[in-house]
Amino acid sequence: MQRELNIQSDQLGNITSVVQFGFIAGTLLFAIFSVADRFSSSRVFFISSLIAAVANISIIWLAKNITILFALRFITGFFLAGIYPVGMKIAADWYERSLGKALGYLVGALVLGTAFPHLLRSNLYALPGKEVLLFTSGFAAVGGILILLFVGDGPYKKPASRFQLLAIFQIFRSPDFRSAALGYFGHMWELYTFWAFIPSILSLYVAGIHQMINIPLLSFIIIAIGSLSCVAGGYLSQKIGGSRVAFYSLFCSGLCCLASFKFFHLPLMIFILVMLVWGISVIADSPQFSTLVAQTAIPEYKGTALTIVTCIGFAITIGSVQLVEFAFNNWIANKVFVLLAPGPLIGLLFLFRLVKERK
């Protein structure tokens, strides 16, 4: 797309951020109108996945300039609001006691989906960009159909009886909910910016060692390995509690942020190893944060709680992506990822309260 539309390299952050803007707009409206609580979650998921898939695949034929590209990415992001947080709501409606484990699988699937386009661009398949869009859009549509036909709404669903504009403010009255939400916000400062810049991190490292590596394939592995940690963290949460799993994961990824400027001086195999550790720890806490949010929210507005927290979390990622991109282009590039460290640090401060309460 950069070559065909003559897009400057410094627009990478904007192309990423416009999806986040769409997602924020979608989740905000979904939360205000309590869409996931007032309507069938599986149908909302199905409709949203189809519209997002159409917007995504339309890039092939309609994106003749960067303005149209931004519009289509915004629409895709908007209807992702009916997929990710609504998917978590569906899981919460099916599971109560083992929700942490269930969300471990769900977020693990999200991680694989995030990594998947990198695999399609690796030398294993060498698919051009248009085919990547075809494959990802097709999988999105199939996912929506599977949810509608084989999953449906769970037995623990408590539908909201009416639209209530102040539901969002009522949700945040709980101290436990605020701790879970603020911990999640710190986690989100780091997560998507790290994922977005993995190819850049690898390219910067390769430029320093003058060796060739398969950057798309390694990007896929670093992101995808987080799916295993999500599932493992889900099982571990059944023994030591989700708040502790989230705390330890956030602590580990925060250390990676602080030490990131040293990674570029490591031998290749050790560099890959620490990047894998970062990929494992950066996402393992995510399903546990979502579990804590669902468990501490008002039951009738569980979907609204998940949606508004996700909305704010993705809004935070825009600031993080833009800050790191600016620093990456104007500062010493291999030192800028230290800027991700305040997110885990703040998250740990708020999460500590829940860890103490849930001993």
PDB file of C-alpha atoms in Angstrom, residues 15-308:
ATOM      1  CA  ILE A  15      -2.579   3.997   9.441  1.00  0.00           C
ATOM      2  CA  THR A  16      -2.500   2.033  12.687  1.00  0.00           C
ATOM      3  CA  SER A  17      -4.071   4.812  14.747  1.00  0.00           C
ATOM      4  CA  VAL A  18      -7.023   5.406  12.402  1.00  0.00           C
ATOM      5  CA  VAL A  19      -8.156   1.816  13.076  1.00  0.00           C
ATOM      6  CA  GLN A  20      -7.899   2.575  16.779  1.00  0.00           C
ATOM      7  CA  PHE A  21      -9.923   5.777  16.296  1.00  0.00           C
ATOM      8  CA  GLY A  22     -12.636   3.768  14.553  1.00  0.00           C
ATOM      9  CA  PHE A  23     -12.590   1.191  17.327  1.00  0.00           C
ATOM     10  CA  ILE A  24     -12.845   3.912  19.966  1.00  0.00           C
ATOM     11  CA  ALA A  25     -15.793   5.545  18.192  1.00  0.00           C
ATOM     12  CA  GLY A  26     -17.505   2.164  17.849  1.00  0.00           C
ATOM     13  CA  THR A  27     -16.940   1.036  21.418  1.00  0.00           C
ATOM     14  CA  LEU A  28     -18.037   4.422  22.758  1.00  0.00           C
ATOM     15  CA  LEU A  29     -21.362   4.232  20.908  1.00  0.00           C
ATOM     16  CA  PHE A  30     -21.794   0.544  21.756  1.00  0.00           C
ATOM     17  CA  ALA A  31     -21.177   1.363  25.428  1.00  0.00           C
ATOM     18  CA  ILE A  32     -23.431   4.439  25.551  1.00  0.00           C
ATOM     19  CA  PHE A  33     -26.330   2.471  24.067  1.00  0.00           C
ATOM     20  CA  SER A  34     -25.457  -0.760  25.957  1.00  0.00           C
ATOM     21  CA  VAL A  35     -25.628  -2.674  22.668  1.00  0.00           C
ATOM     22  CA  ALA A  36     -23.981  -5.874  23.970  1.00  0.00           C
ATOM     23  CA  ASP A  37     -26.362  -6.003  26.958  1.00  0.00           C
ATOM     24  CA  ARG A  38     -29.639  -5.005  25.278  1.00  0.00           C
ATOM     25  CA  PHE A  39     -29.355  -7.155  22.143  1.00  0.00           C
ATOM     26  CA  SER A  40     -28.243 -10.674  21.258  1.00  0.00           C
ATOM     27  CA  SER A  41     -24.447 -10.644  21.589  1.00  0.00           C
ATOM     28  CA  SER A  42     -23.962 -13.388  19.001  1.00  0.00           C
ATOM     29  CA  ARG A  43     -25.985 -11.455  16.405  1.00  0.00           C
ATOM     30  CA  VAL A  44     -24.087  -8.244  17.135  1.00  0.00           C
ATOM     31  CA  PHE A  45     -20.833 -10.200  16.674  1.00  0.00           C
ATOM     32  CA  PHE A  46     -22.052 -11.723  13.385  1.00  0.00           C
ATOM     33  CA  ILE A  47     -23.236  -8.444  11.825  1.00  0.00           C
ATOM     34  CA  SER A  48     -20.141  -6.558  12.944  1.00  0.00           C
ATOM     35  CA  SER A  49     -17.765  -9.208  11.573  1.00  0.00           C
ATOM     36  CA  LEU A  50     -19.420  -9.124   8.150  1.00  0.00           C
ATOM     37  CA  ILE A  51     -19.326  -5.325   7.857  1.00  0.00           C
ATOM     38  CA  ALA A  52     -15.728  -5.161   9.095  1.00  0.00           C
ATOM     39  CA  ALA A  53     -14.714  -7.861   6.600  1.00  0.00           C
ATOM     40  CA  VAL A  54     -16.340  -5.975   3.717  1.00  0.00           C
ATOM     41  CA  ALA A  55     -14.603  -2.720   4.699  1.00  0.00           C
ATOM     42  CA  ASN A  56     -11.277  -4.543   5.000  1.00  0.00           C
ATOM     43  CA  ILE A  57     -11.461  -6.278   1.635  1.00  0.00           C
ATOM     44  CA  SER A  58     -12.758  -3.129  -0.113  1.00  0.00           C
ATOM     45  CA  ILE A  59      -9.265  -1.651   0.225  1.00  0.00           C
ATOM     46  CA  ILE A  60      -8.279  -3.751  -2.806  1.00  0.00           C
ATOM     47  CA  TRP A  61     -10.699  -1.950  -5.134  1.00  0.00           C
ATOM     48  CA  LEU A  62     -11.596   1.349  -3.481  1.00  0.00           C
ATOM     49  CA  ALA A  63      -8.424   2.655  -1.788  1.00  0.00           C
ATOM     50  CA  LYS A  64      -7.174   4.944  -4.563  1.00  0.00           C
ATOM     51  CA  ASN A  65      -5.644   7.466  -2.154  1.00  0.00           C
ATOM     52  CA  ILE A  66      -4.736   7.726   1.498  1.00  0.00           C
ATOM     53  CA  THR A  67      -8.014   9.478   2.419  1.00  0.00           C
ATOM     54  CA  ILE A  68     -10.121   6.547   1.216  1.00  0.00           C
ATOM     55  CA  LEU A  69      -7.687   4.146   2.859  1.00  0.00           C
ATOM     56  CA  PHE A  70      -8.114   5.975   6.178  1.00  0.00           C
ATOM     57  CA  ALA A  71     -11.920   5.880   5.798  1.00  0.00           C
ATOM     58  CA  LEU A  72     -11.975   2.136   5.176  1.00  0.00           C
ATOM     59  CA  ARG A  73      -9.600   1.470   8.068  1.00  0.00           C
ATOM     60  CA  PHE A  74     -11.829   3.621  10.306  1.00  0.00           C
ATOM     61  CA  ILE A  75     -14.924   1.589   9.334  1.00  0.00           C
ATOM     62  CA  THR A  76     -13.062  -1.649   9.993  1.00  0.00           C
ATOM     63  CA  GLY A  77     -12.020  -0.386  13.415  1.00  0.00           C
ATOM     64  CA  PHE A  78     -15.544   0.840  14.167  1.00  0.00           C
ATOM     65  CA  PHE A  79     -17.108  -2.579  13.679  1.00  0.00           C
ATOM     66  CA  LEU A  80     -14.318  -4.363  15.517  1.00  0.00           C
ATOM     67  CA  ALA A  81     -16.152  -2.846  18.500  1.00  0.00           C
ATOM     68  CA  GLY A  82     -18.812  -5.481  17.887  1.00  0.00           C
ATOM     69  CA  ILE A  83     -16.274  -8.300  17.804  1.00  0.00           C
ATOM     70  CA  TYR A  84     -13.563  -8.126  20.455  1.00  0.00           C
ATOM     71  CA  PRO A  85     -15.429  -6.758  23.532  1.00  0.00           C
ATOM     72  CA  VAL A  86     -18.654  -8.489  22.466  1.00  0.00           C
ATOM     73  CA  GLY A  87     -16.719 -11.740  22.132  1.00  0.00           C
ATOM     74  CA  MET A  88     -15.550 -11.330  25.721  1.00  0.00           C
ATOM     75  CA  LYS A  89     -19.156 -10.664  26.754  1.00  0.00           C
ATOM     76  CA  ILE A  90     -20.231 -13.905  25.048  1.00  0.00           C
ATOM     77  CA  ALA A  91     -17.527 -15.793  26.958  1.00  0.00           C
ATOM     78  CA  ALA A  92     -18.646 -14.173  30.229  1.00  0.00           C
ATOM     79  CA  ASP A  93     -22.232 -15.265  29.476  1.00  0.00           C
ATOM     80  CA  TRP A  94     -21.117 -18.880  29.083  1.00  0.00           C
ATOM     81  CA  TYR A  95     -18.627 -19.121  31.955  1.00  0.00           C
ATOM     82  CA  GLU A  96     -18.563 -17.847  35.540  1.00  0.00           C
ATOM     83  CA  ARG A  97     -16.053 -19.669  37.733  1.00  0.00           C
ATOM     84  CA  SER A  98     -13.695 -20.602  34.875  1.00  0.00           C
ATOM     85  CA  LEU A  99     -13.964 -17.288  33.045  1.00  0.00           C
ATOM     86  CA  GLY A 100     -10.216 -16.605  33.335  1.00  0.00           C
ATOM     87  CA  LYS A 101      -9.461 -19.857  31.521  1.00  0.00           C
ATOM     88  CA  ALA A 102     -12.125 -19.224  28.870  1.00  0.00           C
ATOM     89  CA  LEU A 103     -10.843 -15.720  28.174  1.00  0.00           C
ATOM     90  CA  GLY A 104      -7.315 -17.148  28.011  1.00  0.00           C
ATOM     91  CA  TYR A 105      -8.411 -19.120  24.959  1.00  0.00           C
ATOM     92  CA  LEU A 106     -10.369 -16.198  23.506  1.00  0.00           C
ATOM     93  CA  VAL A 107      -7.553 -13.654  23.820  1.00  0.00           C
ATOM     94  CA  GLY A 108      -5.138 -16.340  22.640  1.00  0.00           C
ATOM     95  CA  ALA A 109      -7.217 -16.534  19.469  1.00  0.00           C
ATOM     96  CA  LEU A 110      -7.030 -12.729  19.186  1.00  0.00           C
ATOM     97  CA  VAL A 111      -3.237 -12.951  19.409  1.00  0.00           C
ATOM     98  CA  LEU A 112      -3.069 -15.550  16.628  1.00  0.00           C
ATOM     99  CA  GLY A 113      -5.328 -13.369  14.498  1.00  0.00           C
ATOM    100  CA  THR A 114      -3.077 -10.374  15.112  1.00  0.00           C
ATOM    101  CA  ALA A 115       0.006 -12.378  14.142  1.00  0.00           C
ATOM    102  CA  PHE A 116      -1.583 -14.113  11.141  1.00  0.00           C
ATOM    103  CA  PRO A 117      -0.960 -11.394   8.487  1.00  0.00           C
ATOM    104  CA  HIS A 118       2.767 -11.469   9.300  1.00  0.00           C
ATOM    105  CA  LEU A 119       2.790 -15.216   8.564  1.00  0.00           C
ATOM    106  CA  LEU A 120       1.055 -14.620   5.247  1.00  0.00           C
ATOM    107  CA  ARG A 121       3.752 -12.111   4.327  1.00  0.00           C
ATOM    108  CA  SER A 122       6.660 -14.386   5.287  1.00  0.00           C
ATOM    109  CA  ASN A 123       8.679 -16.358   2.775  1.00  0.00           C
ATOM    110  CA  LEU A 124       6.720 -19.457   3.748  1.00  0.00           C
ATOM    111  CA  TYR A 125       3.855 -18.187   1.628  1.00  0.00           C
ATOM    112  CA  ALA A 126       5.036 -14.890   0.110  1.00  0.00           C
ATOM    113  CA  LEU A 127       1.474 -13.693  -0.457  1.00  0.00           C
ATOM    114  CA  PRO A 128       1.106 -10.184  -1.893  1.00  0.00           C
ATOM    115  CA  GLY A 129      -0.726  -7.612   0.174  1.00  0.00           C
ATOM    116  CA  LYS A 130      -4.046  -8.025  -1.652  1.00  0.00           C
ATOM    117  CA  GLU A 131      -4.152 -11.750  -0.932  1.00  0.00           C
ATOM    118  CA  VAL A 132      -3.449 -11.004   2.731  1.00  0.00           C
ATOM    119  CA  LEU A 133      -6.561  -8.803   2.757  1.00  0.00           C
ATOM    120  CA  LEU A 134      -8.603 -11.540   1.050  1.00  0.00           C
ATOM    121  CA  PHE A 135      -7.547 -14.178   3.565  1.00  0.00           C
ATOM    122  CA  THR A 136      -8.018 -12.048   6.689  1.00  0.00           C
ATOM    123  CA  SER A 137     -11.414 -10.757   5.527  1.00  0.00           C
ATOM    124  CA  GLY A 138     -12.566 -14.278   4.688  1.00  0.00           C
ATOM    125  CA  PHE A 139     -11.576 -15.588   8.107  1.00  0.00           C
ATOM    126  CA  ALA A 140     -13.363 -12.675   9.790  1.00  0.00           C
ATOM    127  CA  ALA A 141     -16.602 -13.455   7.964  1.00  0.00           C
ATOM    128  CA  VAL A 142     -16.335 -17.183   8.749  1.00  0.00           C
ATOM    129  CA  GLY A 143     -15.742 -16.351  12.410  1.00  0.00           C
ATOM    130  CA  GLY A 144     -18.961 -14.359  12.570  1.00  0.00           C
ATOM    131  CA  ILE A 145     -20.925 -17.181  10.950  1.00  0.00           C
ATOM    132  CA  LEU A 146     -19.501 -19.743  13.400  1.00  0.00           C
ATOM    133  CA  ILE A 147     -20.498 -17.599  16.390  1.00  0.00           C
ATOM    134  CA  LEU A 148     -24.046 -17.175  15.092  1.00  0.00           C
ATOM    135  CA  LEU A 149     -24.619 -20.834  14.196  1.00  0.00           C
ATOM    136  CA  PHE A 150     -22.741 -22.720  16.915  1.00  0.00           C
ATOM    137  CA  VAL A 151     -22.251 -20.478  19.956  1.00  0.00           C
ATOM    138  CA  GLY A 152     -25.144 -18.099  20.549  1.00  0.00           C
ATOM    139  CA  ASP A 153     -25.909 -16.375  23.841  1.00  0.00           C
ATOM    140  CA  GLY A 154     -24.874 -18.110  27.078  1.00  0.00           C
ATOM    141  CA  PRO A 155     -26.950 -19.207  30.077  1.00  0.00           C
ATOM    142  CA  TYR A 156     -25.527 -16.500  32.367  1.00  0.00           C
ATOM    143  CA  LYS A 157     -26.611 -13.597  30.179  1.00  0.00           C
ATOM    144  CA  LYS A 158     -28.484 -10.946  32.165  1.00  0.00           C
ATOM    145  CA  PRO A 159     -29.991  -8.578  29.600  1.00  0.00           C
ATOM    146  CA  ALA A 160     -30.411  -4.932  30.492  1.00  0.00           C
ATOM    147  CA  SER A 161     -34.085  -4.072  30.403  1.00  0.00           C
ATOM    148  CA  ARG A 162     -33.699  -0.565  29.054  1.00  0.00           C
ATOM    149  CA  PHE A 163     -31.283   2.020  27.762  1.00  0.00           C
ATOM    150  CA  GLN A 164     -29.625   3.871  30.650  1.00  0.00           C
ATOM    151  CA  LEU A 165     -27.229   6.671  29.744  1.00  0.00           C
ATOM    152  CA  LEU A 166     -25.675   6.839  33.215  1.00  0.00           C
ATOM    153  CA  ALA A 167     -24.792   3.122  33.289  1.00  0.00           C
ATOM    154  CA  ILE A 168     -21.179   3.926  32.390  1.00  0.00           C
ATOM    155  CA  PHE A 169     -20.789   6.182  35.430  1.00  0.00           C
ATOM    156  CA  GLN A 170     -22.444   3.636  37.724  1.00  0.00           C
ATOM    157  CA  ILE A 171     -19.985   0.977  36.600  1.00  0.00           C
ATOM    158  CA  PHE A 172     -16.966   3.016  37.708  1.00  0.00           C
ATOM    159  CA  ARG A 173     -18.275   3.511  41.259  1.00  0.00           C
ATOM    160  CA  SER A 174     -16.829   0.183  42.398  1.00  0.00           C
ATOM    161  CA  PRO A 175     -13.241   0.506  43.771  1.00  0.00           C
ATOM    162  CA  ASP A 176     -12.411  -3.031  42.619  1.00  0.00           C
ATOM    163  CA  PHE A 177     -13.660  -2.273  39.116  1.00  0.00           C
ATOM    164  CA  ARG A 178     -11.599   0.935  38.978  1.00  0.00           C
ATOM    165  CA  SER A 179      -8.466  -0.960  40.042  1.00  0.00           C
ATOM    166  CA  ALA A 180      -9.007  -3.604  37.364  1.00  0.00           C
ATOM    167  CA  ALA A 181      -9.759  -0.988  34.708  1.00  0.00           C
ATOM    168  CA  LEU A 182      -6.782   1.237  35.538  1.00  0.00           C
ATOM    169  CA  GLY A 183      -4.476  -1.778  35.572  1.00  0.00           C
ATOM    170  CA  TYR A 184      -5.773  -2.672  32.122  1.00  0.00           C
ATOM    171  CA  PHE A 185      -5.139   0.874  30.889  1.00  0.00           C
ATOM    172  CA  GLY A 186      -1.489   0.626  31.919  1.00  0.00           C
ATOM    173  CA  HIS A 187      -1.215  -2.701  30.106  1.00  0.00           C
ATOM    174  CA  MET A 188      -2.692  -1.185  26.931  1.00  0.00           C
ATOM    175  CA  TRP A 189      -0.118   1.641  26.868  1.00  0.00           C
ATOM    176  CA  GLU A 190       2.481  -1.032  26.093  1.00  0.00           C
ATOM    177  CA  LEU A 191       0.717  -3.840  24.214  1.00  0.00           C
ATOM    178  CA  TYR A 192      -0.378  -2.576  20.793  1.00  0.00           C
ATOM    179  CA  THR A 193       2.555  -0.226  20.360  1.00  0.00           C
ATOM    180  CA  PHE A 194       4.924  -3.137  20.974  1.00  0.00           C
ATOM    181  CA  TRP A 195       3.040  -5.277  18.455  1.00  0.00           C
ATOM    182  CA  ALA A 196       2.919  -2.486  15.866  1.00  0.00           C
ATOM    183  CA  PHE A 197       6.659  -1.841  16.095  1.00  0.00           C
ATOM    184  CA  ILE A 198       7.946  -5.432  16.192  1.00  0.00           C
ATOM    185  CA  PRO A 199       8.921  -5.344  12.470  1.00  0.00           C
ATOM    186  CA  SER A 200      10.657  -2.001  13.077  1.00  0.00           C
ATOM    187  CA  ILE A 201      12.509  -3.389  16.097  1.00  0.00           C
ATOM    188  CA  LEU A 202      13.676  -6.374  14.062  1.00  0.00           C
ATOM    189  CA  SER A 203      14.685  -4.187  11.100  1.00  0.00           C
ATOM    190  CA  LEU A 204      16.666  -1.899  13.400  1.00  0.00           C
ATOM    191  CA  TYR A 205      18.452  -4.866  14.946  1.00  0.00           C
ATOM    192  CA  VAL A 206      19.243  -6.398  11.531  1.00  0.00           C
ATOM    193  CA  ALA A 207      20.693  -3.100  10.339  1.00  0.00           C
ATOM    194  CA  GLY A 208      23.098  -3.188  13.278  1.00  0.00           C
ATOM    195  CA  ILE A 209      24.323  -6.772  12.895  1.00  0.00           C
ATOM    196  CA  HIS A 210      24.303  -6.866   9.060  1.00  0.00           C
ATOM    197  CA  GLN A 211      22.606 -10.269   8.940  1.00  0.00           C
ATOM    198  CA  MET A 212      19.509 -11.370   7.073  1.00  0.00           C
ATOM    199  CA  ILE A 213      16.547 -12.768   8.991  1.00  0.00           C
ATOM    200  CA  ASN A 214      12.954 -13.446   7.953  1.00  0.00           C
ATOM    201  CA  ILE A 215      11.364 -10.413   9.626  1.00  0.00           C
ATOM    202  CA  PRO A 216       7.696 -11.250   8.817  1.00  0.00           C
ATOM    203  CA  LEU A 217       8.087 -14.836  10.057  1.00  0.00           C
ATOM    204  CA  LEU A 218       9.882 -13.782  13.238  1.00  0.00           C
ATOM    205  CA  SER A 219       7.261 -11.058  13.808  1.00  0.00           C
ATOM    206  CA  PHE A 220       4.582 -13.749  13.562  1.00  0.00           C
ATOM    207  CA  ILE A 221       6.375 -15.983  16.076  1.00  0.00           C
ATOM    208  CA  ILE A 222       6.999 -13.188  18.604  1.00  0.00           C
ATOM    209  CA  ILE A 223       3.328 -12.153  18.553  1.00  0.00           C
ATOM    210  CA  ALA A 224       1.805 -15.634  18.177  1.00  0.00           C
ATOM    211  CA  ILE A 225       3.721 -17.138  21.104  1.00  0.00           C
ATOM    212  CA  GLY A 226       1.614 -14.874  23.303  1.00  0.00           C
ATOM    213  CA  SER A 227      -1.391 -17.062  22.482  1.00  0.00           C
ATOM    214  CA  LEU A 228       0.245 -19.904  24.415  1.00  0.00           C
ATOM    215  CA  SER A 229       0.906 -17.657  27.420  1.00  0.00           C
ATOM    216  CA  CYS A 230      -2.732 -16.494  27.382  1.00  0.00           C
ATOM    217  CA  VAL A 231      -3.964 -20.084  27.561  1.00  0.00           C
ATOM    218  CA  ALA A 232      -1.343 -21.079  30.142  1.00  0.00           C
ATOM    219  CA  GLY A 233      -2.174 -17.989  32.206  1.00  0.00           C
ATOM    220  CA  GLY A 234      -5.845 -18.945  32.072  1.00  0.00           C
ATOM    221  CA  TYR A 235      -5.123 -22.345  33.626  1.00  0.00           C
ATOM    222  CA  LEU A 236      -2.693 -20.828  36.129  1.00  0.00           C
ATOM    223  CA  SER A 237      -5.345 -18.310  37.194  1.00  0.00           C
ATOM    224  CA  GLN A 238      -7.471 -21.226  38.440  1.00  0.00           C
ATOM    225  CA  LYS A 239      -4.734 -21.986  41.000  1.00  0.00           C
ATOM    226  CA  ILE A 240      -3.214 -18.637  42.044  1.00  0.00           C
ATOM    227  CA  GLY A 241      -5.873 -16.162  40.883  1.00  0.00           C
ATOM    228  CA  GLY A 242      -6.143 -13.940  37.815  1.00  0.00           C
ATOM    229  CA  SER A 243      -4.884 -10.834  39.608  1.00  0.00           C
ATOM    230  CA  ARG A 244      -1.570 -12.527  40.414  1.00  0.00           C
ATOM    231  CA  VAL A 245      -1.133 -13.847  36.878  1.00  0.00           C
ATOM    232  CA  ALA A 246      -1.733 -10.327  35.561  1.00  0.00           C
ATOM    233  CA  PHE A 247       0.664  -8.817  38.124  1.00  0.00           C
ATOM    234  CA  TYR A 248       3.557 -11.163  37.321  1.00  0.00           C
ATOM    235  CA  SER A 249       3.070 -10.803  33.561  1.00  0.00           C
ATOM    236  CA  LEU A 250       2.940  -7.026  33.749  1.00  0.00           C
ATOM    237  CA  PHE A 251       6.040  -6.985  35.942  1.00  0.00           C
ATOM    238  CA  CYS A 252       7.986  -9.089  33.420  1.00  0.00           C
ATOM    239  CA  SER A 253       6.951  -7.042  30.378  1.00  0.00           C
ATOM    240  CA  GLY A 254       7.734  -3.825  32.275  1.00  0.00           C
ATOM    241  CA  LEU A 255      11.284  -5.076  32.846  1.00  0.00           C
ATOM    242  CA  CYS A 256      11.554  -5.764  29.111  1.00  0.00           C
ATOM    243  CA  CYS A 257      10.528  -2.161  28.395  1.00  0.00           C
ATOM    244  CA  LEU A 258      13.138  -0.781  30.776  1.00  0.00           C
ATOM    245  CA  ALA A 259      15.913  -2.995  29.388  1.00  0.00           C
ATOM    246  CA  SER A 260      14.888  -2.721  25.714  1.00  0.00           C
ATOM    247  CA  PHE A 261      17.731  -0.373  24.735  1.00  0.00           C
ATOM    248  CA  LYS A 262      20.192  -3.140  25.713  1.00  0.00           C
ATOM    249  CA  PHE A 263      18.530  -5.726  23.471  1.00  0.00           C
ATOM    250  CA  PHE A 264      20.040  -4.261  20.286  1.00  0.00           C
ATOM    251  CA  HIS A 265      23.561  -5.124  21.471  1.00  0.00           C
ATOM    252  CA  LEU A 266      22.835  -8.807  22.159  1.00  0.00           C
ATOM    253  CA  PRO A 267      23.913 -11.766  19.994  1.00  0.00           C
ATOM    254  CA  LEU A 268      21.218 -12.871  17.542  1.00  0.00           C
ATOM    255  CA  MET A 269      19.966 -15.957  19.404  1.00  0.00           C
ATOM    256  CA  ILE A 270      19.815 -14.162  22.770  1.00  0.00           C
ATOM    257  CA  PHE A 271      18.061 -11.209  21.121  1.00  0.00           C
ATOM    258  CA  ILE A 272      15.417 -13.550  19.684  1.00  0.00           C
ATOM    259  CA  LEU A 273      15.032 -15.218  23.080  1.00  0.00           C
ATOM    260  CA  VAL A 274      14.398 -11.958  24.957  1.00  0.00           C
ATOM    261  CA  MET A 275      11.967 -10.829  22.242  1.00  0.00           C
ATOM    262  CA  LEU A 276      10.067 -14.089  22.723  1.00  0.00           C
ATOM    263  CA  VAL A 277       9.997 -13.479  26.489  1.00  0.00           C
ATOM    264  CA  TRP A 278       8.607 -10.006  25.804  1.00  0.00           C
ATOM    265  CA  GLY A 279       6.022 -11.448  23.414  1.00  0.00           C
ATOM    266  CA  ILE A 280       4.970 -13.984  26.044  1.00  0.00           C
ATOM    267  CA  SER A 281       4.660 -11.553  28.942  1.00  0.00           C
ATOM    268  CA  VAL A 282       3.158  -8.567  27.110  1.00  0.00           C
ATOM    269  CA  ILE A 283      -0.195 -10.291  26.498  1.00  0.00           C
ATOM    270  CA  ALA A 284      -0.524 -12.988  29.193  1.00  0.00           C
ATOM    271  CA  ASP A 285      -2.166 -10.474  31.543  1.00  0.00           C
ATOM    272  CA  SER A 286      -4.800  -9.307  29.040  1.00  0.00           C
ATOM    273  CA  PRO A 287      -7.393 -12.097  29.518  1.00  0.00           C
ATOM    274  CA  GLN A 288      -7.007 -11.825  33.286  1.00  0.00           C
ATOM    275  CA  PHE A 289      -7.636  -8.065  33.210  1.00  0.00           C
ATOM    276  CA  SER A 290     -10.768  -8.687  31.142  1.00  0.00           C
ATOM    277  CA  THR A 291     -11.842 -11.346  33.639  1.00  0.00           C
ATOM    278  CA  LEU A 292     -11.334  -8.958  36.558  1.00  0.00           C
ATOM    279  CA  VAL A 293     -13.324  -6.254  34.736  1.00  0.00           C
ATOM    280  CA  ALA A 294     -16.205  -8.676  34.053  1.00  0.00           C
ATOM    281  CA  GLN A 295     -16.212 -10.021  37.612  1.00  0.00           C
ATOM    282  CA  THR A 296     -16.214  -6.600  39.284  1.00  0.00           C
ATOM    283  CA  ALA A 297     -18.776  -4.959  36.980  1.00  0.00           C
ATOM    284  CA  ILE A 298     -22.529  -4.614  37.558  1.00  0.00           C
ATOM    285  CA  PRO A 299     -23.895  -7.952  36.191  1.00  0.00           C
ATOM    286  CA  GLU A 300     -26.612  -6.351  34.048  1.00  0.00           C
ATOM    287  CA  TYR A 301     -24.032  -4.093  32.377  1.00  0.00           C
ATOM    288  CA  LYS A 302     -21.147  -6.518  32.061  1.00  0.00           C
ATOM    289  CA  GLY A 303     -21.007  -6.028  28.288  1.00  0.00           C
ATOM    290  CA  THR A 304     -21.085  -2.254  28.653  1.00  0.00           C
ATOM    291  CA  ALA A 305     -18.271  -2.420  31.217  1.00  0.00           C
ATOM    292  CA  LEU A 306     -16.072  -4.545  28.940  1.00  0.00           C
ATOM    293  CA  THR A 307     -16.832  -2.268  26.000  1.00  0.00           C
ATOM    294  CA  ILE A 308     -16.110   1.073  27.687  1.00  0.00           C
TER     295      ILE A 308
END
